[in-house]
């Protein structure tokens, strides 16, 4: 019988085959821009974020420019997104702290990143992984859902427990890619409401698949 780590590796390699080009889908050119995009992505889609950030970044490309922006002007660029008022406030405060404390540059530790307005552990892990190639596993709704469905962690696991469990099962050099692979799997195949089980090569690991099969009988 395969060990838990062997199962996790099989899942990882199957996902590599399914999504060889898995990557961060938030458009950005700098760590600061990614931080803003990640902040904006809370409770909305990457596609929606990518529609508003080109104009926002053209006007305010860096922390220095954004720190001088009026909150109302930031709001005008992101008004189509949920929670836009709170997000605009956090973007302004994050930019001001970056200028005042970090000379306009994104810090490179999780602890420092999490002192920025609107940046929690998940967002910090995304920035560390994508911008600085620091081994990290950001757990968003997709990663949490598919990790539980595939039995990589318990159904009752918290987000932090999911992160710790999955990183304990995979070699550290796989963590950054695993984040994108699990997101692509959750976004494009193992969807929340209508998972595409008929084309999934991992149903033998899925905790929900037997229930779904029985429903169809």
Coordinates of C-alpha atoms in Angstrom, one line a residue:
X1 CA 0.0 0.0 0.0
X2 CA 1.3 3.4 -1.0
X3 CA 2.3 5.8 1.8
X4 CA 0.6 9.2 2.2
X5 CA 3.7 10.9 0.8
X6 CA 3.7 8.5 -2.2
X7 CA 0.0 9.3 -2.8
X8 CA 0.7 13.0 -2.6
X9 CA 3.5 12.7 -5.2
X10 CA 1.3 10.7 -7.5
X11 CA -1.3 13.4 -7.3
X12 CA 1.3 16.1 -7.9
X13 CA 2.7 14.3 -11.0
X14 CA -0.8 13.7 -12.4
X15 CA -1.6 17.4 -12.0
X16 CA 1.6 18.2 -13.8
X17 CA 0.3 16.2 -16.7
X18 CA -3.1 17.8 -16.6
X19 CA -1.9 21.4 -16.2
X20 CA 1.7 21.7 -17.5
X21 CA 1.4 25.4 -17.8
X22 CA -0.2 26.2 -14.4
X23 CA 0.9 29.6 -13.3
X24 CA -0.3 32.8 -11.4
X25 CA -3.2 34.2 -13.5
X26 CA -3.1 37.7 -11.9
X27 CA -1.5 40.1 -14.3
X28 CA 1.4 42.1 -12.8
X29 CA 4.9 43.3 -13.7
X30 CA 6.3 44.0 -10.2
X31 CA 5.9 42.5 -6.7
X32 CA 4.0 45.6 -5.6
X33 CA 1.5 45.1 -8.5
X34 CA 1.0 41.5 -7.5
X35 CA 0.4 42.5 -3.9
X36 CA -2.3 44.9 -5.0
X37 CA -3.8 42.3 -7.4
X38 CA -3.8 39.6 -4.7
X39 CA -5.5 42.1 -2.3
X40 CA -8.1 42.9 -4.9
X41 CA -8.8 39.2 -5.6
X42 CA -10.5 38.5 -2.2
X43 CA -14.0 37.2 -2.9
X44 CA -13.7 37.8 -6.6
X45 CA -12.2 36.2 -9.7
X46 CA -8.7 36.7 -11.2
X47 CA -10.5 37.5 -14.5
X48 CA -12.4 40.4 -12.8
X49 CA -9.2 41.7 -11.2
X50 CA -7.3 41.6 -14.5
X51 CA -10.0 43.8 -16.0
X52 CA -9.4 46.7 -13.6
X53 CA -5.7 46.6 -12.8
X54 CA -4.3 47.8 -16.2
X55 CA -5.8 51.2 -15.8
X56 CA -5.1 51.3 -12.1
X57 CA -1.4 50.4 -12.6
X58 CA -1.1 52.9 -15.5
X59 CA -2.1 55.7 -13.2
X60 CA -0.4 54.4 -10.0
X61 CA 2.4 51.9 -11.1
X62 CA 4.3 51.7 -7.7
X63 CA 4.0 52.2 -4.0
X64 CA 5.2 55.8 -4.2
X65 CA 2.5 56.8 -6.7
X66 CA -0.2 54.8 -5.0
X67 CA 0.6 56.2 -1.5
X68 CA -0.2 59.7 -2.9
X69 CA -3.5 58.7 -4.5
X70 CA -6.9 59.8 -3.1
X71 CA -8.8 56.8 -1.8
X72 CA -11.8 57.9 -3.9
X73 CA -9.7 57.8 -7.0
X74 CA -8.5 54.3 -6.2
X75 CA -12.2 53.3 -5.7
X76 CA -13.1 54.7 -9.1
X77 CA -10.8 52.1 -10.8
X78 CA -11.9 49.1 -8.8
X79 CA -15.6 49.9 -8.3
X80 CA -16.7 46.8 -10.1
X81 CA -15.1 44.5 -7.5
X82 CA -16.7 43.4 -4.3
X83 CA -15.7 45.1 -1.1
X84 CA -14.0 47.8 -3.2
X85 CA -14.2 50.5 -0.6
X86 CA -12.3 48.5 2.0
X87 CA -9.9 47.3 -0.6
X88 CA -9.1 50.8 -1.7
X89 CA -8.4 51.8 1.9
X90 CA -6.1 48.8 2.4
X91 CA -4.2 49.5 -0.9
X92 CA -3.6 53.1 0.2
X93 CA -2.4 52.1 3.7
X94 CA -0.3 49.3 2.3
X95 CA 1.4 51.7 -0.1
X96 CA 2.0 54.2 2.6
X97 CA 3.7 51.7 4.9
X98 CA 5.8 50.4 2.0
X99 CA 7.1 53.9 1.4
X100 CA 7.6 54.8 5.0
X101 CA 9.1 51.5 6.3
X102 CA 10.5 49.6 3.2
X103 CA 11.5 52.4 0.8
X104 CA 8.8 51.4 -1.6
X105 CA 9.9 47.8 -2.0
X106 CA 8.0 44.7 -1.0
X107 CA 9.6 42.9 2.0
X108 CA 10.7 39.3 1.5
X109 CA 9.6 37.6 4.7
X110 CA 6.1 36.4 5.6
X111 CA 6.2 38.2 8.9
X112 CA 6.9 41.6 7.3
X113 CA 4.4 41.1 4.5
X114 CA 1.7 40.3 7.0
X115 CA 2.2 43.8 8.6
X116 CA 0.9 45.3 5.4
X117 CA -2.8 46.3 5.3
X118 CA -4.9 43.6 3.5
X119 CA -2.1 41.1 3.4
X120 CA -2.8 37.9 5.4
X121 CA -0.9 34.6 5.4
X122 CA -2.3 33.4 2.1
X123 CA -1.5 36.6 0.3
X124 CA 2.0 36.7 1.8
X125 CA 2.6 33.2 0.6
X126 CA 1.5 34.1 -2.9
X127 CA 3.9 37.0 -3.0
X128 CA 6.8 35.0 -1.6
X129 CA 6.3 32.2 -4.0
X130 CA 5.5 34.0 -7.2
X131 CA 7.8 37.1 -6.8
X132 CA 10.7 35.8 -4.8
X133 CA 10.7 32.0 -5.4
X134 CA 10.5 31.4 -1.6
X135 CA 9.0 27.9 -1.0
X136 CA 5.5 28.5 0.1
X137 CA 2.0 27.0 -0.3
X138 CA -0.8 29.6 -0.4
X139 CA -4.2 28.0 0.5
X140 CA -7.1 29.6 -1.2
X141 CA -10.6 28.2 -1.6
X142 CA -9.6 26.0 -4.5
X143 CA -6.5 24.6 -2.8
X144 CA -8.5 23.9 0.4
X145 CA -11.4 22.2 -1.4
X146 CA -9.4 19.9 -3.6
X147 CA -6.9 19.0 -0.9
X148 CA -9.8 17.8 1.3
X149 CA -11.5 16.0 -1.6
X150 CA -8.3 14.2 -2.5
X151 CA -7.7 13.1 1.1
X152 CA -4.5 15.1 1.4
X153 CA -5.9 16.4 4.7
X154 CA -9.0 16.0 6.9
X155 CA -12.3 17.5 6.0
X156 CA -12.3 19.4 9.3
X157 CA -8.8 20.9 8.7
X158 CA -8.4 24.6 9.1
X159 CA -6.7 26.6 6.3
X160 CA -3.4 26.6 8.3
X161 CA -3.7 22.9 8.9
X162 CA -4.2 22.3 5.2
X163 CA -1.0 24.3 4.4
X164 CA 1.0 22.4 7.0
X165 CA -0.3 19.0 6.0
X166 CA 0.3 19.4 2.3
X167 CA 3.7 20.9 2.7
X168 CA 4.6 18.0 5.0
X169 CA 3.7 15.5 2.3
X170 CA 5.6 17.2 -0.7
X171 CA 9.2 18.0 -1.1
X172 CA 9.9 21.6 -0.4
X173 CA 11.0 22.2 -4.0
X174 CA 7.5 21.2 -5.2
X175 CA 5.5 23.7 -3.0
X176 CA 5.5 26.7 -5.3
X177 CA 4.3 24.7 -8.3
X178 CA 1.9 22.6 -6.2
X179 CA 0.0 25.8 -5.3
X180 CA -0.7 26.6 -9.0
X181 CA -1.4 23.0 -9.9
X182 CA -4.0 22.6 -7.1
X183 CA -5.6 26.0 -8.1
X184 CA -5.9 25.0 -11.8
X185 CA -7.3 21.6 -10.8
X186 CA -9.9 23.3 -8.6
X187 CA -10.7 26.1 -11.0
X188 CA -10.9 24.1 -14.3
X189 CA -11.7 20.5 -13.4
X190 CA -12.6 19.8 -9.8
X191 CA -15.0 22.7 -9.6
X192 CA -16.9 23.5 -6.4
X193 CA -20.4 22.8 -7.7
X194 CA -20.0 20.7 -10.9
X195 CA -16.7 18.8 -10.7
X196 CA -15.8 17.1 -14.0
X197 CA -15.4 13.6 -12.5
X198 CA -15.8 11.8 -15.8
X199 CA -12.5 13.2 -17.0
X200 CA -10.6 13.2 -13.7
X201 CA -7.7 10.7 -13.3
X202 CA -7.7 11.1 -9.5
X203 CA -11.2 9.8 -8.6
X204 CA -9.6 6.8 -6.9
X205 CA -8.3 9.2 -4.2
X206 CA -11.5 11.4 -4.1
X207 CA -13.5 11.3 -0.9
X208 CA -16.6 12.7 -2.6
X209 CA -16.6 10.6 -5.8
X210 CA -18.2 7.5 -4.3
X211 CA -21.1 9.6 -3.0
X212 CA -21.5 11.3 -6.4
X213 CA -21.6 7.9 -8.2
X214 CA -24.2 6.5 -5.8
X215 CA -26.4 9.6 -6.5
X216 CA -26.3 8.8 -10.2
X217 CA -27.3 5.2 -9.7

